[in-house]
PDB file of C-alpha atoms in Angstrom:
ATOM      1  CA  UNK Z1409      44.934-125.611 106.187  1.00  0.00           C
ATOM      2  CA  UNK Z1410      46.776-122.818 104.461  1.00  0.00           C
ATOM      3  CA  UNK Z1411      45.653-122.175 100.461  1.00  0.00           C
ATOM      4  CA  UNK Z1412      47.745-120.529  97.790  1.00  0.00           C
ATOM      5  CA  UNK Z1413      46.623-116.952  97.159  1.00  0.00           C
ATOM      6  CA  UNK Z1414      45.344-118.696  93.796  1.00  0.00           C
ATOM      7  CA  UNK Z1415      43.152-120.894  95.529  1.00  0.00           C
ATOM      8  CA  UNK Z1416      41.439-118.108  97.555  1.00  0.00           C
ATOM      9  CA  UNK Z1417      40.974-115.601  94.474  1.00  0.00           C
ATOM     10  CA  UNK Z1418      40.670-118.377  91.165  1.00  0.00           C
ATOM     11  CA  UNK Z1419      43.069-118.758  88.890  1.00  0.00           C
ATOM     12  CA  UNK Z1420      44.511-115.532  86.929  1.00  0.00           C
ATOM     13  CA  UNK Z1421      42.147-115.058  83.185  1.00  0.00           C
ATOM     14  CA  UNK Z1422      45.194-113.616  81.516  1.00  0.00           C
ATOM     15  CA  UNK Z1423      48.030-114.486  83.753  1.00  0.00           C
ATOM     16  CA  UNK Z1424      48.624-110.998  85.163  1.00  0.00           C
ATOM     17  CA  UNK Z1425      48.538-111.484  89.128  1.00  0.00           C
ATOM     18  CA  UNK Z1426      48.495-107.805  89.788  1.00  0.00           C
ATOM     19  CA  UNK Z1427      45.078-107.110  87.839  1.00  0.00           C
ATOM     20  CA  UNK Z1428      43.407-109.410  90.644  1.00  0.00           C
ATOM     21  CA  UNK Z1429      41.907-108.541  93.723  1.00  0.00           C
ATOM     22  CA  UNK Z1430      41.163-110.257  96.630  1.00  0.00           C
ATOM     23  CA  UNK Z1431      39.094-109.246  99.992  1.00  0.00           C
ATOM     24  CA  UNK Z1432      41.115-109.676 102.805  1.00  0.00           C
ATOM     25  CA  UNK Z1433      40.927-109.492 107.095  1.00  0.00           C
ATOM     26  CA  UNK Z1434      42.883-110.563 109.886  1.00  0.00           C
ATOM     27  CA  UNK Z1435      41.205-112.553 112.325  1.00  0.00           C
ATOM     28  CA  UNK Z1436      41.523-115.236 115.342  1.00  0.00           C
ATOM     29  CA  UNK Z1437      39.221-118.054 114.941  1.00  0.00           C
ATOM     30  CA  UNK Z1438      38.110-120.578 118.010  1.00  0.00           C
ATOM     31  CA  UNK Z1439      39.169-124.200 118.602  1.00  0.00           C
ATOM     32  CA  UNK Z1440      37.139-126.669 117.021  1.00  0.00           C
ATOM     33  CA  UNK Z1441      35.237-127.972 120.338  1.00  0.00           C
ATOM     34  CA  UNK Z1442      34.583-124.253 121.028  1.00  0.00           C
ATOM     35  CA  UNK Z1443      32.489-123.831 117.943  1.00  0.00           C
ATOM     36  CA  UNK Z1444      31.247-127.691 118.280  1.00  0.00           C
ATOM     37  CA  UNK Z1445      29.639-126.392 121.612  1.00  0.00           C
ATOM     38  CA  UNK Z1446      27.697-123.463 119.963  1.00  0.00           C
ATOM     39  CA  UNK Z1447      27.023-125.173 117.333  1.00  0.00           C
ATOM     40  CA  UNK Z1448      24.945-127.610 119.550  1.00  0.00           C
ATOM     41  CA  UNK Z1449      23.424-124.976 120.990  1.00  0.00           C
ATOM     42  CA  UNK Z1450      22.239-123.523 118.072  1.00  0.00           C
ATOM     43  CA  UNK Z1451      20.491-126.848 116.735  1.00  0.00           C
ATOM     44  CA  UNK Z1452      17.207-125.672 117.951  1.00  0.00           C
ATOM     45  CA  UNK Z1453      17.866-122.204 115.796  1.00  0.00           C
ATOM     46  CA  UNK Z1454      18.942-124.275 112.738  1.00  0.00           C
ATOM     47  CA  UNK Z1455      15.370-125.838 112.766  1.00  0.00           C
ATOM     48  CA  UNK Z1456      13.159-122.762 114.024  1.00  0.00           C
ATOM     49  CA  UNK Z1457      14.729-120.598 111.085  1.00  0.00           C
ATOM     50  CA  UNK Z1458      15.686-122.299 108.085  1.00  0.00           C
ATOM     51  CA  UNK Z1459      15.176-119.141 105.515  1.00  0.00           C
ATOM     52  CA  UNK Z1460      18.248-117.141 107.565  1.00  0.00           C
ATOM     53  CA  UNK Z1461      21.512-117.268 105.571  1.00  0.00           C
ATOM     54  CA  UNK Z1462      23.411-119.366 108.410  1.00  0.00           C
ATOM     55  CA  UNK Z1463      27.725-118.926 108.109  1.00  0.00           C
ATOM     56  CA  UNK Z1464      29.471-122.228 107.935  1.00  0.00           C
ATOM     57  CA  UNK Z1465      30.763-123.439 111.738  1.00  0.00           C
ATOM     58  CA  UNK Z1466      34.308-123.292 109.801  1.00  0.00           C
ATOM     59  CA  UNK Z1467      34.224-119.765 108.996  1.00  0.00           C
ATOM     60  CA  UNK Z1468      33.373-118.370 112.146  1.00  0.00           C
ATOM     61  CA  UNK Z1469      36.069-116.235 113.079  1.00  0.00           C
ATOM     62  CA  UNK Z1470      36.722-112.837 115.495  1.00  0.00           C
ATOM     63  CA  UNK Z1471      37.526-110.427 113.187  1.00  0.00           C
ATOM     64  CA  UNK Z1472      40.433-107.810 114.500  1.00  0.00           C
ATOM     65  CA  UNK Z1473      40.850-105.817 111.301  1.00  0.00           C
ATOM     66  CA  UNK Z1474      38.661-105.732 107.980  1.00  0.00           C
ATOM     67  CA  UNK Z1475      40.903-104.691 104.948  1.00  0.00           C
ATOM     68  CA  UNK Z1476      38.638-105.044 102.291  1.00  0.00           C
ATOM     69  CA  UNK Z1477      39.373-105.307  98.758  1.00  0.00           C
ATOM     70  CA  UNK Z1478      43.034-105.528  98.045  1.00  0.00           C
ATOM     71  CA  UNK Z1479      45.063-106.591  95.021  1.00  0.00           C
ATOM     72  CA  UNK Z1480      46.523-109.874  95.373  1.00  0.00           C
ATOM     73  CA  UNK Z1481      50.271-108.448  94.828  1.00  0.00           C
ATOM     74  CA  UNK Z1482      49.832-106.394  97.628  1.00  0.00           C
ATOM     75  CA  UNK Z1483      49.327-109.273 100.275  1.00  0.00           C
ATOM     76  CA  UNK Z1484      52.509-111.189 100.251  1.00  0.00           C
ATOM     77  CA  UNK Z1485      54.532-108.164 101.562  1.00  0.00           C
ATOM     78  CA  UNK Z1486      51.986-108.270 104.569  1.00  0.00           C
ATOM     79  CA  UNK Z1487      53.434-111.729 105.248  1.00  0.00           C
ATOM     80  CA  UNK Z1488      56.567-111.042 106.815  1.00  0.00           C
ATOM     81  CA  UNK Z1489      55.224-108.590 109.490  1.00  0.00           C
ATOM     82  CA  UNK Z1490      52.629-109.915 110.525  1.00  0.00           C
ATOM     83  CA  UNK Z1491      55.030-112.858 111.288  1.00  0.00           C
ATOM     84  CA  UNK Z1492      56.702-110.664 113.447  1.00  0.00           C
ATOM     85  CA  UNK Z1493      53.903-109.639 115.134  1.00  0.00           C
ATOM     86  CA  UNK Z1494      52.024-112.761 116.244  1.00  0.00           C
ATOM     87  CA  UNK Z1495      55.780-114.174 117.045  1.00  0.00           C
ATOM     88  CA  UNK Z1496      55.527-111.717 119.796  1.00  0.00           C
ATOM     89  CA  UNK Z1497      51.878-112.133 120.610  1.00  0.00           C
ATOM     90  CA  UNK Z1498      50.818-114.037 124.021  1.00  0.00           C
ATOM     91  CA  UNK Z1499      48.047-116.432 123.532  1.00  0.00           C
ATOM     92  CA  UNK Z1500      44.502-114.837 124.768  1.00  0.00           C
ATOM     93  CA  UNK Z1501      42.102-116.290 126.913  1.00  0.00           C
ATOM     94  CA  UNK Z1502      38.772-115.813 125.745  1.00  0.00           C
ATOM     95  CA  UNK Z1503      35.163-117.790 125.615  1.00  0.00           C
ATOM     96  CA  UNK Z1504      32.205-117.223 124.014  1.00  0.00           C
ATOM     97  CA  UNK Z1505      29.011-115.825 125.684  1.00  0.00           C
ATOM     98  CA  UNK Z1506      25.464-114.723 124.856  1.00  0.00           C
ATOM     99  CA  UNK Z1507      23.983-113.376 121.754  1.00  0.00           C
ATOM    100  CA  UNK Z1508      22.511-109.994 119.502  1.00  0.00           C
ATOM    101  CA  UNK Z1509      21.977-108.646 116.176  1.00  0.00           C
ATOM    102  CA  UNK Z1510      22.801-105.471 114.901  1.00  0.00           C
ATOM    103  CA  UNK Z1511      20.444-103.735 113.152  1.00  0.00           C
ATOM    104  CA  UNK Z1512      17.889-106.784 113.139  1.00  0.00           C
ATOM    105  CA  UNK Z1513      19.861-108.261 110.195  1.00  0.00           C
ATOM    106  CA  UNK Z1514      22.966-109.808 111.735  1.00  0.00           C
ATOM    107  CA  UNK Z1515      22.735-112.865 114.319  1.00  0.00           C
ATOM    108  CA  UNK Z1516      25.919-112.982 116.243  1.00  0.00           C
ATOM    109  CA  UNK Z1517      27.062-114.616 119.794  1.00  0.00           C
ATOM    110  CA  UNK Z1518      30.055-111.957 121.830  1.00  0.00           C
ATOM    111  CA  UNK Z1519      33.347-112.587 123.142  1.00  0.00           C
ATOM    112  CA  UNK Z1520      34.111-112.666 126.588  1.00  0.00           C
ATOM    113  CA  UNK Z1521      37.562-112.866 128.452  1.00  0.00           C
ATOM    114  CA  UNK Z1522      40.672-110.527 128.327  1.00  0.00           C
ATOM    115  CA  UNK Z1523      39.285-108.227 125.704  1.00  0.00           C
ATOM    116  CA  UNK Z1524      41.474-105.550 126.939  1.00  0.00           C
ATOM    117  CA  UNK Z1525      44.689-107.929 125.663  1.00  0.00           C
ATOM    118  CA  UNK Z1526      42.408-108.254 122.458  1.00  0.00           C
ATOM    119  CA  UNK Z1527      41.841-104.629 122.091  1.00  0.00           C
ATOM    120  CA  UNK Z1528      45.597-104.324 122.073  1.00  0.00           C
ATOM    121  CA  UNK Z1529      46.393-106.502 119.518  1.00  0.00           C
ATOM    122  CA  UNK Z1530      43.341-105.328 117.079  1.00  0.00           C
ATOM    123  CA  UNK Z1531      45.320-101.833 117.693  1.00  0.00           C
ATOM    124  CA  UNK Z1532      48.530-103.460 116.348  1.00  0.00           C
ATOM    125  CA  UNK Z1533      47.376-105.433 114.012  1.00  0.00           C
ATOM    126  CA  UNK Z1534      46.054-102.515 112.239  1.00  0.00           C
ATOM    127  CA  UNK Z1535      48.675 -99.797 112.660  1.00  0.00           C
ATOM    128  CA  UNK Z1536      51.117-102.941 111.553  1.00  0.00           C
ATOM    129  CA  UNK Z1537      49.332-102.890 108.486  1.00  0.00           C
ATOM    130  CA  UNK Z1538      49.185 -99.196 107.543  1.00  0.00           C
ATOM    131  CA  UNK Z1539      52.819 -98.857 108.030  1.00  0.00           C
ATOM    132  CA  UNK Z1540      53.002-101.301 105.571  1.00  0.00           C
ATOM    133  CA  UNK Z1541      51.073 -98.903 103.294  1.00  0.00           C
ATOM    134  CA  UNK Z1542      47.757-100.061 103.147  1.00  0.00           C
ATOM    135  CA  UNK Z1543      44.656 -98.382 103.609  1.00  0.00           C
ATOM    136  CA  UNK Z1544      41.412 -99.267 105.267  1.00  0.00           C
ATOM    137  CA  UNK Z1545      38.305 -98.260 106.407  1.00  0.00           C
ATOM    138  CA  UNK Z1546      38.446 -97.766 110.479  1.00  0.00           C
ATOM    139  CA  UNK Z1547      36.057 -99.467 111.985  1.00  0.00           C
ATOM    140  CA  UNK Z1548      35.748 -99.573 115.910  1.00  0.00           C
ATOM    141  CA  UNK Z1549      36.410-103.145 116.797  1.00  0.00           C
ATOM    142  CA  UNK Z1550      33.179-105.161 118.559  1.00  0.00           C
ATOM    143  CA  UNK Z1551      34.535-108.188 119.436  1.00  0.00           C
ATOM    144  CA  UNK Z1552      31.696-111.426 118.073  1.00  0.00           C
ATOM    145  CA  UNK Z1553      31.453-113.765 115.915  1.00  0.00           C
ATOM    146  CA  UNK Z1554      28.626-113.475 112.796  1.00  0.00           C
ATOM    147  CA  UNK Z1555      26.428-116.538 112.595  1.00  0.00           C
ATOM    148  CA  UNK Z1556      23.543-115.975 110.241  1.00  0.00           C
ATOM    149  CA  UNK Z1557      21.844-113.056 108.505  1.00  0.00           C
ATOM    150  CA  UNK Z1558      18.318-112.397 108.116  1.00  0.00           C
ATOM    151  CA  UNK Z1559      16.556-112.796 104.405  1.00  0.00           C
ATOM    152  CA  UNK Z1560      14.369-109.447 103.290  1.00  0.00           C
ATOM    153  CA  UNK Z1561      11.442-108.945 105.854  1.00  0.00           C
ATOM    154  CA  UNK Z1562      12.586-111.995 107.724  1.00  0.00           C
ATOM    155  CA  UNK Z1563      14.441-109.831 110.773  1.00  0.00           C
ATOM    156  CA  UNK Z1564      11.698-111.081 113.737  1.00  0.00           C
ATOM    157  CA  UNK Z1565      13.475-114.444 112.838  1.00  0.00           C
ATOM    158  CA  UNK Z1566      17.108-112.673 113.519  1.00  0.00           C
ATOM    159  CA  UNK Z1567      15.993-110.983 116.460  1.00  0.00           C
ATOM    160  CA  UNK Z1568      14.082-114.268 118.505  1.00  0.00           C
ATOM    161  CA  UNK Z1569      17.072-116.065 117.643  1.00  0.00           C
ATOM    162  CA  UNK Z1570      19.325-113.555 119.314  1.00  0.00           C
ATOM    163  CA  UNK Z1571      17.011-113.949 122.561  1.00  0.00           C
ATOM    164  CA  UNK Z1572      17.703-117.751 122.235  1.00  0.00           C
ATOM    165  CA  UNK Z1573      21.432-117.482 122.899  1.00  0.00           C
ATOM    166  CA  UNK Z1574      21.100-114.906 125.985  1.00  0.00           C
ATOM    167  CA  UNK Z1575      22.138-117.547 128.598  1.00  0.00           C
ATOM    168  CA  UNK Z1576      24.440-119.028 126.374  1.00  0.00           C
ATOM    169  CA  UNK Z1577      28.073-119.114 127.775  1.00  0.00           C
ATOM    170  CA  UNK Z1578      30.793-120.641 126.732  1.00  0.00           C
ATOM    171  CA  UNK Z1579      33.594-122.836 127.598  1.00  0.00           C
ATOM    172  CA  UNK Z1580      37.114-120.680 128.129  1.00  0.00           C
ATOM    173  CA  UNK Z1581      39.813-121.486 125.266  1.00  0.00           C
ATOM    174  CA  UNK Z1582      43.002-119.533 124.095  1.00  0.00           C
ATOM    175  CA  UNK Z1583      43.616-117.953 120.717  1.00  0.00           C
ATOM    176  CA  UNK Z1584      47.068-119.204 119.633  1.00  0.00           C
ATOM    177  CA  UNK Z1585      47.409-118.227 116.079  1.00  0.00           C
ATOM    178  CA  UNK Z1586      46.400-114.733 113.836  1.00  0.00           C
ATOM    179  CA  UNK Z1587      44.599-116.022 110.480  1.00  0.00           C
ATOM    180  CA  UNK Z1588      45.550-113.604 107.125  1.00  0.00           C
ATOM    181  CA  UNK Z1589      42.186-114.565 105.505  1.00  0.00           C
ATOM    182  CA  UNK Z1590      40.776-113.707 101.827  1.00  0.00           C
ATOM    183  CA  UNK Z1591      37.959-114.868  99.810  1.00  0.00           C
ATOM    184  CA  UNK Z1592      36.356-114.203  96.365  1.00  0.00           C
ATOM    185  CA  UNK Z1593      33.540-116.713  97.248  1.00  0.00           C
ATOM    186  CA  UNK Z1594      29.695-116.082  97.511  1.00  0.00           C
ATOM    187  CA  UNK Z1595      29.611-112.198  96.446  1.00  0.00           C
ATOM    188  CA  UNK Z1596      26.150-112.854  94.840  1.00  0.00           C
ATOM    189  CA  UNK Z1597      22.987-114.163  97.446  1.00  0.00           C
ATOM    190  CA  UNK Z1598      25.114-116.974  98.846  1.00  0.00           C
ATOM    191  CA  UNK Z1599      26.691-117.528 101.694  1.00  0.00           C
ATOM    192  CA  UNK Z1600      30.788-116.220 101.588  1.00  0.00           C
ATOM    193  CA  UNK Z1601      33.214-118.961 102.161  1.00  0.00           C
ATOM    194  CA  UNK Z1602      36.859-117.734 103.294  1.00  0.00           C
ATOM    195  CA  UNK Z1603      40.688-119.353 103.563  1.00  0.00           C
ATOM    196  CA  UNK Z1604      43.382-119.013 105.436  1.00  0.00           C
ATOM    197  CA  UNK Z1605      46.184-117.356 102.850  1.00  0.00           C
ATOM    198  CA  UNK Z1606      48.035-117.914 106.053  1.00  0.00           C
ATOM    199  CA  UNK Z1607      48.104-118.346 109.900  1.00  0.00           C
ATOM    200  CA  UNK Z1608      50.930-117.808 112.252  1.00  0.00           C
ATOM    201  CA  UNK Z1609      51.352-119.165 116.112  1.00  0.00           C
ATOM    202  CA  UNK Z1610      51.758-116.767 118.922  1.00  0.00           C
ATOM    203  CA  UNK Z1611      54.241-117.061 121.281  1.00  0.00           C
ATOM    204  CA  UNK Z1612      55.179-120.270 122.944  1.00  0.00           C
ATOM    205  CA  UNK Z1613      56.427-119.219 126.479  1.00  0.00           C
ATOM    206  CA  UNK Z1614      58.391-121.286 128.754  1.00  0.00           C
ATOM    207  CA  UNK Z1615      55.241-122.814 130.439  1.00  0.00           C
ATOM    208  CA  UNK Z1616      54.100-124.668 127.624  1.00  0.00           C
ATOM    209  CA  UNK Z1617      52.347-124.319 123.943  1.00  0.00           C
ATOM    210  CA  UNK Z1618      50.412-121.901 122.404  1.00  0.00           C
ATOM    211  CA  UNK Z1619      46.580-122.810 122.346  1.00  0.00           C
ATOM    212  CA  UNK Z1620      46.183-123.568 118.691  1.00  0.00           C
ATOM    213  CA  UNK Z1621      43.131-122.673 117.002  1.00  0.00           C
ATOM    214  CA  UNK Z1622      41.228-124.438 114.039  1.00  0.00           C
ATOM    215  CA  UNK Z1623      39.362-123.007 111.052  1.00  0.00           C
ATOM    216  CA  UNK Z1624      39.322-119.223 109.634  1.00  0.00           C
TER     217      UNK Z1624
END
């Protein structure tokens, strides 16, 4: 489900929309029995290490471009584009499979699949939206999705619960729709929740629908 940029940033404390800022990424996101099976998986994680800062199942999500902190005005003229763009866009084949950390702090599972189609679109995703005039840090694109974080001196936990997922491989699903995504949410110790400001379907070709995908 879609929120108003209000809903994803709280409510204006004078009224002025433009004072506001928002962070902001574009992202696909896998079908719900996709993230059901890793989820299951994962249940003997869950229980083994309780102190790691675990992400919600419904904000797991393959980032393609991180645009950090933007004001709110300047999202809406993304909208339009970006429209454009995933009108065009072919659905993407993709799974999820095994499991690492980066830097002993981050607990993530990889993407598998045509990665060369999703290296494509990552590329113009993000020159889409610096001709629109925004600015962002350019970060090479490592296709995963982030499932937990490690508490301070608790990274042994991180990196035995990488090793857990190493035969882990999932089921093959298609990415159907791009997800404009911003939150406000958990910038102190807590976990950050996210919303879709909006998502837009690929393109249906003549063979049948775009795989749709749930969550953001």
């Amino acid at each position: 489900m879609n929120e108003p940029l209000e809903a994803v940033t709280g409510p204006p404390a004078d009224g002025h929309v433009r004072d506001l800022t928002t962070r902001v990424f574009l992202a696909l996101a896998p079908p719900d029995d996709a993230k059901e099976e890793l989820a299951q998986v994962l249940r003997p994680a869950y229980a083994a290490y309780p102190r790691m800062r675990w992400n919600r199942i419904e904000d797991w999500h393959i980032t393609l471009a991180f645009l950090g902190e933007l004001p709110v005005a300047a999202v809406p003229p993304l909208m339009p584009p970006l429209a454009g763009l995933a009108a065009r866009q072919r659905p993407l084949r993709l799974a999820l499979h095994g499991g690492g950390h980066f830097d002993e702090r981050v607990l993530w599972t990889g993407v598998t699949g045509d990665l060369e189609g999703l290296h494509r679109l990552a590329v113009d995703v993000r020159t889409l939206v610096r001709e629109c005039g925004v600015s962002f840090p350019d970060r090479p694109l490592r296709p995963h999705l982030t499932l937990a974080r490690s508490r301070r001196g608790d990274h042994a936990n991180t990196v035995e619960a990488a090793d857990s997922l190493a035969g882990f491989a999932g089921r093959g699903w298609e990415a159907g729709r791009l997800h404009l995504v911003g939150s406000n949410i958990g910038r102190g110790p807590g976990p950050i929740h996210y919303r879709d400001i909006e998502a837009w379907d690929f393109h249906r070709g003549a063979g049948g629908a775009a795989g749709g995908a749930a969550g953001g």
